[in-house]
Structure formats: C-alpha cells, structure tokens
N, CA, C, O and CB atoms as a CASP TS submission, in Angstrom:
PFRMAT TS
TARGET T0000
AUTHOR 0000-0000-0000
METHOD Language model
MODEL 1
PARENT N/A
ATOM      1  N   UNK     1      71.032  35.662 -35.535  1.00  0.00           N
ATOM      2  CA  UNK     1      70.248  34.445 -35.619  1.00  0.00           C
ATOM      3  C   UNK     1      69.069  34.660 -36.557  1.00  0.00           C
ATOM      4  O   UNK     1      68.627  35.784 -36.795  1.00  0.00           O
ATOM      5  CB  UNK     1      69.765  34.008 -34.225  1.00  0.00           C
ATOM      6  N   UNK     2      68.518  33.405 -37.144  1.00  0.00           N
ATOM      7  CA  UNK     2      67.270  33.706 -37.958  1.00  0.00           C
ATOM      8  C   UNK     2      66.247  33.731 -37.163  1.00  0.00           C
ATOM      9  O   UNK     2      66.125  33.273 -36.026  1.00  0.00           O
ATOM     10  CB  UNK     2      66.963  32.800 -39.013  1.00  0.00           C
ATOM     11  N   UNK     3      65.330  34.440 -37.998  1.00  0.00           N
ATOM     12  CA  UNK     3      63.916  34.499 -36.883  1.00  0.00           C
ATOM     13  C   UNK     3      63.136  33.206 -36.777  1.00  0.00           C
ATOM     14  O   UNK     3      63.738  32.480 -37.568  1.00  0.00           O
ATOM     15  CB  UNK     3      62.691  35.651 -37.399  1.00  0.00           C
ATOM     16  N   UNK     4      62.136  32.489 -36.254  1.00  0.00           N
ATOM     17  CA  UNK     4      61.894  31.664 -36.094  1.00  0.00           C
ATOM     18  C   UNK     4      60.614  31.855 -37.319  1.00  0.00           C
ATOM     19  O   UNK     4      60.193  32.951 -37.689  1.00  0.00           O
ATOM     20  CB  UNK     4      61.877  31.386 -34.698  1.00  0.00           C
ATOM     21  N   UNK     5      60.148  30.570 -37.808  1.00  0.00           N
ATOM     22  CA  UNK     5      59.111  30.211 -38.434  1.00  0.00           C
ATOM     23  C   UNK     5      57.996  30.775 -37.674  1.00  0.00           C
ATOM     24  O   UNK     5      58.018  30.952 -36.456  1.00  0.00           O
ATOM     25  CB  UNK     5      59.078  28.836 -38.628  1.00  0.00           C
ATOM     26  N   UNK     6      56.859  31.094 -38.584  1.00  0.00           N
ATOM     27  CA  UNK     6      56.073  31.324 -37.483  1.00  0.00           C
ATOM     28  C   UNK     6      55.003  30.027 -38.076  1.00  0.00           C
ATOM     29  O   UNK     6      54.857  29.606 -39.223  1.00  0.00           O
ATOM     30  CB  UNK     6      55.453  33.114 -37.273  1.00  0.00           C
ATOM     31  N   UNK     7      54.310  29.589 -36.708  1.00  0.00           N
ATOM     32  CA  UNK     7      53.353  28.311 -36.133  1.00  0.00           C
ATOM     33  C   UNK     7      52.714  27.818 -37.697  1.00  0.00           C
ATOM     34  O   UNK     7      52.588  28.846 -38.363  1.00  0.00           O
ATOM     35  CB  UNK     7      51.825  28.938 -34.758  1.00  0.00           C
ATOM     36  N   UNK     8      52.447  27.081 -38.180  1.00  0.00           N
ATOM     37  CA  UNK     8      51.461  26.552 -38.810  1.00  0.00           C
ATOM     38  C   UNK     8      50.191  26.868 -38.641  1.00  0.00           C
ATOM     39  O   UNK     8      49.756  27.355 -37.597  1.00  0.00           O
ATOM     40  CB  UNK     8      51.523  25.517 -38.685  1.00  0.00           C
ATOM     41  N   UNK     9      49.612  26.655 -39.497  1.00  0.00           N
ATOM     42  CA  UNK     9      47.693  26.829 -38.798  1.00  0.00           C
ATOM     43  C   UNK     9      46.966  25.277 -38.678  1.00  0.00           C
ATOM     44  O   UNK     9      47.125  24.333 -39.451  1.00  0.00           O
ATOM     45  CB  UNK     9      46.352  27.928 -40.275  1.00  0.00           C
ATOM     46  N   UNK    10      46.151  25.335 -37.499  1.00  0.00           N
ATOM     47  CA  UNK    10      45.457  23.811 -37.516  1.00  0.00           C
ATOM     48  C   UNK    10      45.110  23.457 -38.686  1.00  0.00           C
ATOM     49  O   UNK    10      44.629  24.253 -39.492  1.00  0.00           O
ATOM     50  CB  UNK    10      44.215  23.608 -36.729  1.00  0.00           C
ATOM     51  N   UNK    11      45.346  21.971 -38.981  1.00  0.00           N
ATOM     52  CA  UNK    11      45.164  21.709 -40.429  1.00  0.00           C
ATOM     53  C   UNK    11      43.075  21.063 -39.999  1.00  0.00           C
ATOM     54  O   UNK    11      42.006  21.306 -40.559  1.00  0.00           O
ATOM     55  CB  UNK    11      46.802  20.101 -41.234  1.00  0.00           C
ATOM     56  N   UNK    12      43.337  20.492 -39.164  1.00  0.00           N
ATOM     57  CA  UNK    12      41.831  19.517 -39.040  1.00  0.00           C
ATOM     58  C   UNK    12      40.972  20.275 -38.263  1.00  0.00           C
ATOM     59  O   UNK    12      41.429  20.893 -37.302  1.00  0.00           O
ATOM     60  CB  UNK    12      41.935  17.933 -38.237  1.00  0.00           C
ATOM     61  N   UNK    13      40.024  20.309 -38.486  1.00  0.00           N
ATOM     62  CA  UNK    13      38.476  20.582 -38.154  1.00  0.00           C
ATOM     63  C   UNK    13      38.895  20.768 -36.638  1.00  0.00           C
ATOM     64  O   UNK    13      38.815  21.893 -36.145  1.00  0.00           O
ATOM     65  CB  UNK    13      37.165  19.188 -38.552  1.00  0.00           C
ATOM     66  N   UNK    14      39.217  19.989 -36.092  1.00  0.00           N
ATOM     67  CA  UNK    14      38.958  18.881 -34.133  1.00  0.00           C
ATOM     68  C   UNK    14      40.515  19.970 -34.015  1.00  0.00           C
ATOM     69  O   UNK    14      40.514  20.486 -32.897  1.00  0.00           O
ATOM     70  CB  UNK    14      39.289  15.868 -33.924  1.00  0.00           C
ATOM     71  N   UNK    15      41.628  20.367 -34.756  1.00  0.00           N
ATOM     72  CA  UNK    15      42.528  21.206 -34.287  1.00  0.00           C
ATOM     73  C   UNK    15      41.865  22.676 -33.911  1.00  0.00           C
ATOM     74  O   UNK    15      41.812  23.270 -32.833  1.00  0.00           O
ATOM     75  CB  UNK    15      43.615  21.266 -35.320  1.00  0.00           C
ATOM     76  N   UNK    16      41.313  23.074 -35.411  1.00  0.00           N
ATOM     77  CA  UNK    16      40.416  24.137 -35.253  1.00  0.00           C
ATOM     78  C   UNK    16      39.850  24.893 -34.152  1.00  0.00           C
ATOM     79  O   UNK    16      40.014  26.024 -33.693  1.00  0.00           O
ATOM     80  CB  UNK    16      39.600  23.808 -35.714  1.00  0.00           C
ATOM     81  N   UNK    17      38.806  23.432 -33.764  1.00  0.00           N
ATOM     82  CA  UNK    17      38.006  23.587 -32.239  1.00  0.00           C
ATOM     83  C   UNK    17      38.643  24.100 -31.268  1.00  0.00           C
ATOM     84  O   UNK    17      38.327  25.106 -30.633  1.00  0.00           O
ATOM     85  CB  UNK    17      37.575  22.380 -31.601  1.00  0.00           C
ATOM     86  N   UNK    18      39.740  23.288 -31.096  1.00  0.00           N
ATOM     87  CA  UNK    18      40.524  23.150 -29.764  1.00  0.00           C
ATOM     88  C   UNK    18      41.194  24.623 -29.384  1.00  0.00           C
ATOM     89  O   UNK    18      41.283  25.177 -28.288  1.00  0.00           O
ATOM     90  CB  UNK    18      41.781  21.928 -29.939  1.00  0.00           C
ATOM     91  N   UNK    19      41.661  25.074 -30.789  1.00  0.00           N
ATOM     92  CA  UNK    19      42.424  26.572 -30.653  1.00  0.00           C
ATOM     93  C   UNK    19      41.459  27.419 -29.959  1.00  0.00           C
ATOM     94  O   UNK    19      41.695  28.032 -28.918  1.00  0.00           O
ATOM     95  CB  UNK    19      42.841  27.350 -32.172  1.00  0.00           C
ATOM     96  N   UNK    20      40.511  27.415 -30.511  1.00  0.00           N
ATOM     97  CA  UNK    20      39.156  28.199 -30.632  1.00  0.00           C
ATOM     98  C   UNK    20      39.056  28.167 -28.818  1.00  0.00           C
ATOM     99  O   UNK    20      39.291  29.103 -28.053  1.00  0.00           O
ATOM    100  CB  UNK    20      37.615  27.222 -31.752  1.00  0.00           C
ATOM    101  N   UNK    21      38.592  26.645 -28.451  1.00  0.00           N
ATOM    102  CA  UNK    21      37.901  26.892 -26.768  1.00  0.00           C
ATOM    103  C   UNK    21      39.159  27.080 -26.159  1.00  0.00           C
ATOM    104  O   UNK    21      38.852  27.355 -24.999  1.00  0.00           O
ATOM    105  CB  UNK    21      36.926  25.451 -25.883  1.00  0.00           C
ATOM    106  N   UNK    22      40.956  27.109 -26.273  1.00  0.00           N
ATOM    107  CA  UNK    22      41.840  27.679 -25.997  1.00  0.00           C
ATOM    108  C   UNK    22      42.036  28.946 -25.926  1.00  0.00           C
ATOM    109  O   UNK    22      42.916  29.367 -25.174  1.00  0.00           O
ATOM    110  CB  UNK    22      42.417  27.322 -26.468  1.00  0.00           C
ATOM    111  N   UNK    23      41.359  29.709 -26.593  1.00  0.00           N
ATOM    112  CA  UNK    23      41.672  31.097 -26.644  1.00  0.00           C
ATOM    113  C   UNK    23      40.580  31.778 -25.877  1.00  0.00           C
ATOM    114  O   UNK    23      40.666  32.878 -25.332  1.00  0.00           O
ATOM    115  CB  UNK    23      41.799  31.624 -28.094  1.00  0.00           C
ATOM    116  N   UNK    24      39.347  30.832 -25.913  1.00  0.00           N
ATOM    117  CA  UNK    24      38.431  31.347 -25.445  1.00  0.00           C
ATOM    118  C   UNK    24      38.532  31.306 -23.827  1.00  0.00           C
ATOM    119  O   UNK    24      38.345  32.352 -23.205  1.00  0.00           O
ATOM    120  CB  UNK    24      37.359  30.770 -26.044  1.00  0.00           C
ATOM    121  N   UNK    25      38.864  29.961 -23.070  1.00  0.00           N
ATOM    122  CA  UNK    25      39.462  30.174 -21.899  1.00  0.00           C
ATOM    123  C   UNK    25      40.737  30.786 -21.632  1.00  0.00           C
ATOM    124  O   UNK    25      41.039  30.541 -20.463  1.00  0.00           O
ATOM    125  CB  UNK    25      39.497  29.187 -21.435  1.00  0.00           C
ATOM    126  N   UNK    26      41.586  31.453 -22.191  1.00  0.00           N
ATOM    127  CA  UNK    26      42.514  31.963 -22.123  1.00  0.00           C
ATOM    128  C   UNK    26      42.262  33.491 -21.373  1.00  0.00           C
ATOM    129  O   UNK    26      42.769  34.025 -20.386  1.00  0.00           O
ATOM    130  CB  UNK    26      43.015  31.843 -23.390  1.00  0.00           C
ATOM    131  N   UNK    27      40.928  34.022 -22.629  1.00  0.00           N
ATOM    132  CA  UNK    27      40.081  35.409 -22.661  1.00  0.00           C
ATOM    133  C   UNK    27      39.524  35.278 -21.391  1.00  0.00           C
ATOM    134  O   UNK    27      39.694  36.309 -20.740  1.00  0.00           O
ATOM    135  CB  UNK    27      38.878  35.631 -23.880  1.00  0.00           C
ATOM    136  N   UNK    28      38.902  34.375 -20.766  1.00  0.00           N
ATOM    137  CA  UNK    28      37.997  34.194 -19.920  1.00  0.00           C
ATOM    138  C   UNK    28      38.798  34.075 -18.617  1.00  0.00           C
ATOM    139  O   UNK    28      38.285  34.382 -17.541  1.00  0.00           O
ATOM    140  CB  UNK    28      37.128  33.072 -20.290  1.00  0.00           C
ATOM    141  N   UNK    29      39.926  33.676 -18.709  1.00  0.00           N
ATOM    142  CA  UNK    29      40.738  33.543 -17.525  1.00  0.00           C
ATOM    143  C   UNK    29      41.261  35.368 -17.564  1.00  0.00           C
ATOM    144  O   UNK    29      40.949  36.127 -16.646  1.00  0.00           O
ATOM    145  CB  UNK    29      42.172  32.101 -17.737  1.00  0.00           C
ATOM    146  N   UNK    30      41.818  35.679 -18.393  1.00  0.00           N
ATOM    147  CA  UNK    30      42.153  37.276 -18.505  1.00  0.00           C
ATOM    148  C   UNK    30      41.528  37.846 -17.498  1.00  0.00           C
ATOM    149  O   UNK    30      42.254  38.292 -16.609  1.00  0.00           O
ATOM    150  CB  UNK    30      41.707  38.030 -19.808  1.00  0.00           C
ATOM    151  N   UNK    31      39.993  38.000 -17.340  1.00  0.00           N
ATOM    152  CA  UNK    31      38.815  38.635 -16.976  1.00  0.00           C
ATOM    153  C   UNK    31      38.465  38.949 -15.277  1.00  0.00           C
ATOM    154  O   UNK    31      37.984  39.826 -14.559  1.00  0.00           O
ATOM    155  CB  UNK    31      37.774  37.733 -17.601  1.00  0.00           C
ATOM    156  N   UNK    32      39.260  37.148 -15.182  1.00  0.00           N
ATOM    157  CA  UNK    32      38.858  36.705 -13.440  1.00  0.00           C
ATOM    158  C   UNK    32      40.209  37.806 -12.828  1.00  0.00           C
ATOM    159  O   UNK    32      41.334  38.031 -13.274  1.00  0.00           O
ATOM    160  CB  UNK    32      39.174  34.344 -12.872  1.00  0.00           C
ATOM    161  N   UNK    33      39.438  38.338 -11.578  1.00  0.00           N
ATOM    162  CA  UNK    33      40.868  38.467 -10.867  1.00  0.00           C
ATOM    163  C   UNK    33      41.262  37.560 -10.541  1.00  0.00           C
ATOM    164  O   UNK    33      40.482  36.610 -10.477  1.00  0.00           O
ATOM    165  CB  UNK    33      41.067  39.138  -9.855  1.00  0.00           C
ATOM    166  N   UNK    34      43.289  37.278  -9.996  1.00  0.00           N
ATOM    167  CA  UNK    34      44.117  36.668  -9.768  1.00  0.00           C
ATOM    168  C   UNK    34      43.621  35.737  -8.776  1.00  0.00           C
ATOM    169  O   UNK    34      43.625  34.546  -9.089  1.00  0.00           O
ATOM    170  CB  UNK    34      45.083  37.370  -9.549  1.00  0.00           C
ATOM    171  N   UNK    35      43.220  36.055  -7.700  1.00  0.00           N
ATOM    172  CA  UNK    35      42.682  34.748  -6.934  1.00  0.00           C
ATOM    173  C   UNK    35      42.271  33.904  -7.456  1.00  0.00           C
ATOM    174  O   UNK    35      42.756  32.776  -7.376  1.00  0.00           O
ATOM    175  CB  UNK    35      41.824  34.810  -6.168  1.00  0.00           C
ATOM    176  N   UNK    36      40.981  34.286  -8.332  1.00  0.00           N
ATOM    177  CA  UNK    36      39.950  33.671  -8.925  1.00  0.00           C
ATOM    178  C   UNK    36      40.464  32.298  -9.719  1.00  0.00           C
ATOM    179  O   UNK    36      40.223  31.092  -9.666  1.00  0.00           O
ATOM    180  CB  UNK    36      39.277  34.719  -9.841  1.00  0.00           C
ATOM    181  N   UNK    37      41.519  33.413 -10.669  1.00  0.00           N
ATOM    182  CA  UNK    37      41.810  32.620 -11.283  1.00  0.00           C
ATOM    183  C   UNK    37      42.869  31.297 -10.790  1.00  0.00           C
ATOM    184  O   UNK    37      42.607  30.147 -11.144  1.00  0.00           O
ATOM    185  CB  UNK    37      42.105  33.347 -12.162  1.00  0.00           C
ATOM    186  N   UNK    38      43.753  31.532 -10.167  1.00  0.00           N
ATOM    187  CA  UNK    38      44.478  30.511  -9.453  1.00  0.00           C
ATOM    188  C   UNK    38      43.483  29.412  -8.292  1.00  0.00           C
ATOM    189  O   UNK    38      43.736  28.306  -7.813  1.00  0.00           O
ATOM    190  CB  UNK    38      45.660  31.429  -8.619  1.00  0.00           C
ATOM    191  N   UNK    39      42.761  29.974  -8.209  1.00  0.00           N
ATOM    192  CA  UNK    39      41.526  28.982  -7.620  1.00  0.00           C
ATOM    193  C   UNK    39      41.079  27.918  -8.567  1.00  0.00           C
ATOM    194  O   UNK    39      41.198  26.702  -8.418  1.00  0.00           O
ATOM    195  CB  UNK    39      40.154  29.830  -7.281  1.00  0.00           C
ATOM    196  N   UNK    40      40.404  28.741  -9.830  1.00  0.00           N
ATOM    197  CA  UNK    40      40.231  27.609 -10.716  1.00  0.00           C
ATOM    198  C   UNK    40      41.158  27.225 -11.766  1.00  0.00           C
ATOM    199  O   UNK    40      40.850  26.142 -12.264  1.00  0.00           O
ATOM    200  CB  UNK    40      39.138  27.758 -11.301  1.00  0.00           C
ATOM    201  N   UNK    41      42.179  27.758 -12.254  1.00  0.00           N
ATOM    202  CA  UNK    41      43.263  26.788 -12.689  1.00  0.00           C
ATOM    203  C   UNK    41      44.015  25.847 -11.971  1.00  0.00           C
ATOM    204  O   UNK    41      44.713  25.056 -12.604  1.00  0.00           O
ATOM    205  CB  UNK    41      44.118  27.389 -13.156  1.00  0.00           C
ATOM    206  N   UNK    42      43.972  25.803 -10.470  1.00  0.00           N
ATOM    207  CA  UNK    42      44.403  24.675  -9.693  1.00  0.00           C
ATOM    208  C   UNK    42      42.769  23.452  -9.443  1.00  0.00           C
ATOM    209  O   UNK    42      42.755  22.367  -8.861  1.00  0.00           O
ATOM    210  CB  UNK    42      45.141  25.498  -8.005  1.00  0.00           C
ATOM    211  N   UNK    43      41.881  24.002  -9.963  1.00  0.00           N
ATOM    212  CA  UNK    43      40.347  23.065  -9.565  1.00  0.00           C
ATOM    213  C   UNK    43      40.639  22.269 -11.116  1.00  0.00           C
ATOM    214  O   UNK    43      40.541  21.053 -11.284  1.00  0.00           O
ATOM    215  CB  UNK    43      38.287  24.283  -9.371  1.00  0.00           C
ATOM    216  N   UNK    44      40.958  23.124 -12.020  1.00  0.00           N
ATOM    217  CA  UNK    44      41.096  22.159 -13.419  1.00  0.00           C
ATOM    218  C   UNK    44      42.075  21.259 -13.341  1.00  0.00           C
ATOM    219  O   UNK    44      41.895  20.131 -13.800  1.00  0.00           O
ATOM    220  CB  UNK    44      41.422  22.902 -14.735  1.00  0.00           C
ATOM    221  N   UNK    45      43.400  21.657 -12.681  1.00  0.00           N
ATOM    222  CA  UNK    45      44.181  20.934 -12.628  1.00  0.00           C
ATOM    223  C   UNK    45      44.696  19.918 -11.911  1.00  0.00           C
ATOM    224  O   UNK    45      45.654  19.154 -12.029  1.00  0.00           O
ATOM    225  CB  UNK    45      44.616  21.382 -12.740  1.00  0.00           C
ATOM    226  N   UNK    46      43.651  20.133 -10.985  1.00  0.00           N
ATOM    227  CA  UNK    46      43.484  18.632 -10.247  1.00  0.00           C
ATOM    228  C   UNK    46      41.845  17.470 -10.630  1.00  0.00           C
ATOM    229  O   UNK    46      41.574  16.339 -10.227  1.00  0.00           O
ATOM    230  CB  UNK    46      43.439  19.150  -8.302  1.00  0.00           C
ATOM    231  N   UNK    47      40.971  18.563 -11.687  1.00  0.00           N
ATOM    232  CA  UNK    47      40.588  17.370 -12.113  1.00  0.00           C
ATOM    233  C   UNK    47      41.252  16.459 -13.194  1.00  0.00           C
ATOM    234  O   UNK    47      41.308  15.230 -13.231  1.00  0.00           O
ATOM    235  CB  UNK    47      39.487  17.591 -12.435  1.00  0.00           C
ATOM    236  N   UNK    48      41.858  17.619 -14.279  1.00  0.00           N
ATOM    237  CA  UNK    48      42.430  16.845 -15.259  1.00  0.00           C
ATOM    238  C   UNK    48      43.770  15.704 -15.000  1.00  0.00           C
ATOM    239  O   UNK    48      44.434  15.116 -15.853  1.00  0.00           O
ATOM    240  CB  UNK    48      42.800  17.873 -16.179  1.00  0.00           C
ATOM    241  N   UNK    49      43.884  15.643 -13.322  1.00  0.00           N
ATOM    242  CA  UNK    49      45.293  14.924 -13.091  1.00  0.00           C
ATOM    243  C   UNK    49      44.487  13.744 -13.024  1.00  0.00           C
ATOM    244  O   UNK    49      44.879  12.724 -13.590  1.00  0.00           O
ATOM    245  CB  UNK    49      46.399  15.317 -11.690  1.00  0.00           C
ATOM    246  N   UNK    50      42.708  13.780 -11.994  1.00  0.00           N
ATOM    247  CA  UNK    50      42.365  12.878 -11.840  1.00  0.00           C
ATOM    248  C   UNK    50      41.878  11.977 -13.255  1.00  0.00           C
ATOM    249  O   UNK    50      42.259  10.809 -13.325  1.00  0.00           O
ATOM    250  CB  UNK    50      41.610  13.181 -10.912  1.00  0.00           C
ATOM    251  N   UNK    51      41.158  12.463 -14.202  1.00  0.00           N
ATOM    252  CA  UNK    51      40.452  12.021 -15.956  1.00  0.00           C
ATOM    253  C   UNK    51      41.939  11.333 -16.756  1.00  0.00           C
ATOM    254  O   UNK    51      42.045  10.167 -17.138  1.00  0.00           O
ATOM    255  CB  UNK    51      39.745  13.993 -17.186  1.00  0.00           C
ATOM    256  N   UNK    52      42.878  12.294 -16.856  1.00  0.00           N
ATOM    257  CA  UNK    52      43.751  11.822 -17.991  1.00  0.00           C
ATOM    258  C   UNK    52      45.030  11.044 -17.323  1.00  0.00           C
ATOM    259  O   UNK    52      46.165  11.521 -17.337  1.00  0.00           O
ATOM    260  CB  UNK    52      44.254  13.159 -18.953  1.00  0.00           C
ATOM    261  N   UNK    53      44.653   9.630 -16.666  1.00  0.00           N
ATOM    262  CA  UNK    53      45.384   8.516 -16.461  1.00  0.00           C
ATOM    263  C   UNK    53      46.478   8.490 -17.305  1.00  0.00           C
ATOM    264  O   UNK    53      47.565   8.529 -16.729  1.00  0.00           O
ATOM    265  CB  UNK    53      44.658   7.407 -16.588  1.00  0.00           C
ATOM    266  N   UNK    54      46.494   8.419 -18.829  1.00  0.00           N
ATOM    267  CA  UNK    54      47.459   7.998 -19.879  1.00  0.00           C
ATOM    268  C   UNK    54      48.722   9.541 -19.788  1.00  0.00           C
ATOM    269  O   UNK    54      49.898   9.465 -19.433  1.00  0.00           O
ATOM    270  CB  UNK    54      46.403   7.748 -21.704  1.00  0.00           C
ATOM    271  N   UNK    55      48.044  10.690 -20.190  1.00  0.00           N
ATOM    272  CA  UNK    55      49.413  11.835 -19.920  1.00  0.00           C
ATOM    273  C   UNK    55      49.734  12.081 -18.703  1.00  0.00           C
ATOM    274  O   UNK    55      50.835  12.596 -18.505  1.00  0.00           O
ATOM    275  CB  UNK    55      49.244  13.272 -20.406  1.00  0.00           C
ATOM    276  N   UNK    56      48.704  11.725 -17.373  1.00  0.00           N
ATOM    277  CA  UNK    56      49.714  11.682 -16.258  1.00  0.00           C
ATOM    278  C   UNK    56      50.170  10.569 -16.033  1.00  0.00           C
ATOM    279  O   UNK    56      50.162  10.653 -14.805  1.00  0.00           O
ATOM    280  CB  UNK    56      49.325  12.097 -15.103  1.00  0.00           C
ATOM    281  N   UNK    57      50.751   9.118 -16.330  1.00  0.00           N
ATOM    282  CA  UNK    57      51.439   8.500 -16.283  1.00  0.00           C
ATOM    283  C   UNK    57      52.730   9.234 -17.373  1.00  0.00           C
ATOM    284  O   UNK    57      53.942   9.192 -17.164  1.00  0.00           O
ATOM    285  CB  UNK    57      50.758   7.280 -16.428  1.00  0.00           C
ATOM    286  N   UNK    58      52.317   9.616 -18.062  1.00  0.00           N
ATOM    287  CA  UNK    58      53.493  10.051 -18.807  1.00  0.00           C
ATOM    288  C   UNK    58      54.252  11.422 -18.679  1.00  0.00           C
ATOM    289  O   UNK    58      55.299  11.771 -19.226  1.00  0.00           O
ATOM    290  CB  UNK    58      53.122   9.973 -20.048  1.00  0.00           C
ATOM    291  N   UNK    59      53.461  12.086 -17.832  1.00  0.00           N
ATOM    292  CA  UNK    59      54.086  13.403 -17.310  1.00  0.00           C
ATOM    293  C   UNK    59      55.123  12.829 -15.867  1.00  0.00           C
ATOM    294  O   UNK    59      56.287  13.189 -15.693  1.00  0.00           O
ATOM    295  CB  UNK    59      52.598  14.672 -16.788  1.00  0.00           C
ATOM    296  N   UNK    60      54.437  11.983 -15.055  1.00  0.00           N
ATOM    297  CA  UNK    60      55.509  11.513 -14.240  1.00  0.00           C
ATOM    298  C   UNK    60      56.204  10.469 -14.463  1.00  0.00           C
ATOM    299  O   UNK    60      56.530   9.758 -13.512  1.00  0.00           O
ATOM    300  CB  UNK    60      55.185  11.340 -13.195  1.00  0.00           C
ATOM    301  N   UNK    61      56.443  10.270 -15.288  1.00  0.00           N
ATOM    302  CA  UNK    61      57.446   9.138 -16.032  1.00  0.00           C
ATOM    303  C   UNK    61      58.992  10.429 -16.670  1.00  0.00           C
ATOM    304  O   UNK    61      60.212  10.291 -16.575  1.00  0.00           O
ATOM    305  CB  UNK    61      56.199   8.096 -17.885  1.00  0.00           C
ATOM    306  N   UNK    62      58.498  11.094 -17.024  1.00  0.00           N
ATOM    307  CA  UNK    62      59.158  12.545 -17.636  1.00  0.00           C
ATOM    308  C   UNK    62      60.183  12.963 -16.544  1.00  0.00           C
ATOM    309  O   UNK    62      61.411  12.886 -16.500  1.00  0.00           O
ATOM    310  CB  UNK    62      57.906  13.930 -17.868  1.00  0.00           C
ATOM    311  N   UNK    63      59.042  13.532 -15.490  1.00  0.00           N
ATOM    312  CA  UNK    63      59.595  14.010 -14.251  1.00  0.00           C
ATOM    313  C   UNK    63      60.761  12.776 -13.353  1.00  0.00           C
ATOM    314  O   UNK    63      61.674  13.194 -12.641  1.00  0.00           O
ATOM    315  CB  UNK    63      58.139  14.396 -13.312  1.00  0.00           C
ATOM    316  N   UNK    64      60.516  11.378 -13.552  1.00  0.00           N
ATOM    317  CA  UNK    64      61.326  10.601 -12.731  1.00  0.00           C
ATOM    318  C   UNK    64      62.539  11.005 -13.780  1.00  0.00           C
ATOM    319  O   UNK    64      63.422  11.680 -13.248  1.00  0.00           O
ATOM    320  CB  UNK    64      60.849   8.866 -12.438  1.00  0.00           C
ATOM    321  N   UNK    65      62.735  10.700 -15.210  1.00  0.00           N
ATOM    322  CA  UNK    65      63.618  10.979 -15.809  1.00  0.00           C
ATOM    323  C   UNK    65      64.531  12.700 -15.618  1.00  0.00           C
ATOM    324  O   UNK    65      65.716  12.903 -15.354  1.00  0.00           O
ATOM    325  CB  UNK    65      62.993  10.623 -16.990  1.00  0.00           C
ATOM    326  N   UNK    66      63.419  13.687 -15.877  1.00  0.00           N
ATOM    327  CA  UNK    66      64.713  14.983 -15.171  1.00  0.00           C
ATOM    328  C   UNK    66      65.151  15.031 -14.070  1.00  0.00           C
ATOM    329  O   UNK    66      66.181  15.623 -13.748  1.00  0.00           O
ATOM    330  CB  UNK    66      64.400  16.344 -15.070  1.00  0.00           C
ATOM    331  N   UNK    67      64.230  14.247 -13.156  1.00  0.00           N
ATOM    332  CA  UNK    67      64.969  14.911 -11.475  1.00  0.00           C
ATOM    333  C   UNK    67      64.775  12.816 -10.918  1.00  0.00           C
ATOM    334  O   UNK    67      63.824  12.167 -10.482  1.00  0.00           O
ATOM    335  CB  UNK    67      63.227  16.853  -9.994  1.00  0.00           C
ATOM    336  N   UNK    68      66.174  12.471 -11.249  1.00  0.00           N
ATOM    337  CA  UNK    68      66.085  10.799 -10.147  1.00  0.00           C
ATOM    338  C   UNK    68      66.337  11.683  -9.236  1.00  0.00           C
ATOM    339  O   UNK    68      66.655  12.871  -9.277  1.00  0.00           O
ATOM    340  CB  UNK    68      67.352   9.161 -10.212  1.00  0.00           C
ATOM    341  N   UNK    69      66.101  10.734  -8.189  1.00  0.00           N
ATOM    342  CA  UNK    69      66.631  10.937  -7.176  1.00  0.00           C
ATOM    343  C   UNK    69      68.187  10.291  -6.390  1.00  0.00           C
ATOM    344  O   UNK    69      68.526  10.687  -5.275  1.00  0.00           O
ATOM    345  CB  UNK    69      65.616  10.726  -6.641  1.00  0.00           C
TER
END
C-alpha cells in the first residue's frame, strides 16, 4: 500500500491558534494523573455538550443514523 500523505499545515491565523491551545491541552492533560484527568475531560465534556447546541444536534443526529433502533 502507499503511505499516506502527511496532514497539511493550518493555512489561517484562527487554524494556527487552535493547533497551538490543542497541543497545549493535550501537554497539560499528559501531566495530570489518570483520575485527574478523566475527571476533567468528562467536566469539559459535559460542558461543551451543554454550549455547542448546533454539533450536538449533529453528533446525535449521526448516532440515530449508525445505531436505529
């Protein structure tokens, strides 16, 4: 098989950023022990279910489509 392409680089400024505080919580999650961290990646992830109305309508719109019932 061929190897895969490798990623592009952010083209815009606002992509830039985003990599940037991505990697930086990435590093920062590294750091926490495991509790810690599953403590607050489930505290982010139930605020961000509550803020982003538009991708969680569209994340469970996704989910009705792989698994009907």
């Amino acid at each position: 098989t061929a190897p895969l392409d490798p990623p592009e680089p952010p083209a815009s400024r606002r992509e830039r950023l985003e990599l940037l505080a991505l990697r930086a919580v990435m590093r920062a999650f590294a750091l926490l022990p495991r509790r810690w961290a599953l403590r607050v990646g489930t505290r982010l992830g139930d605020l961000f279910y509550l803020l982003d109305r538009r991708d969680r309508r569209i994340g469970l719109f996704n989910l009705r489509l792989a698994f009907p019932e």
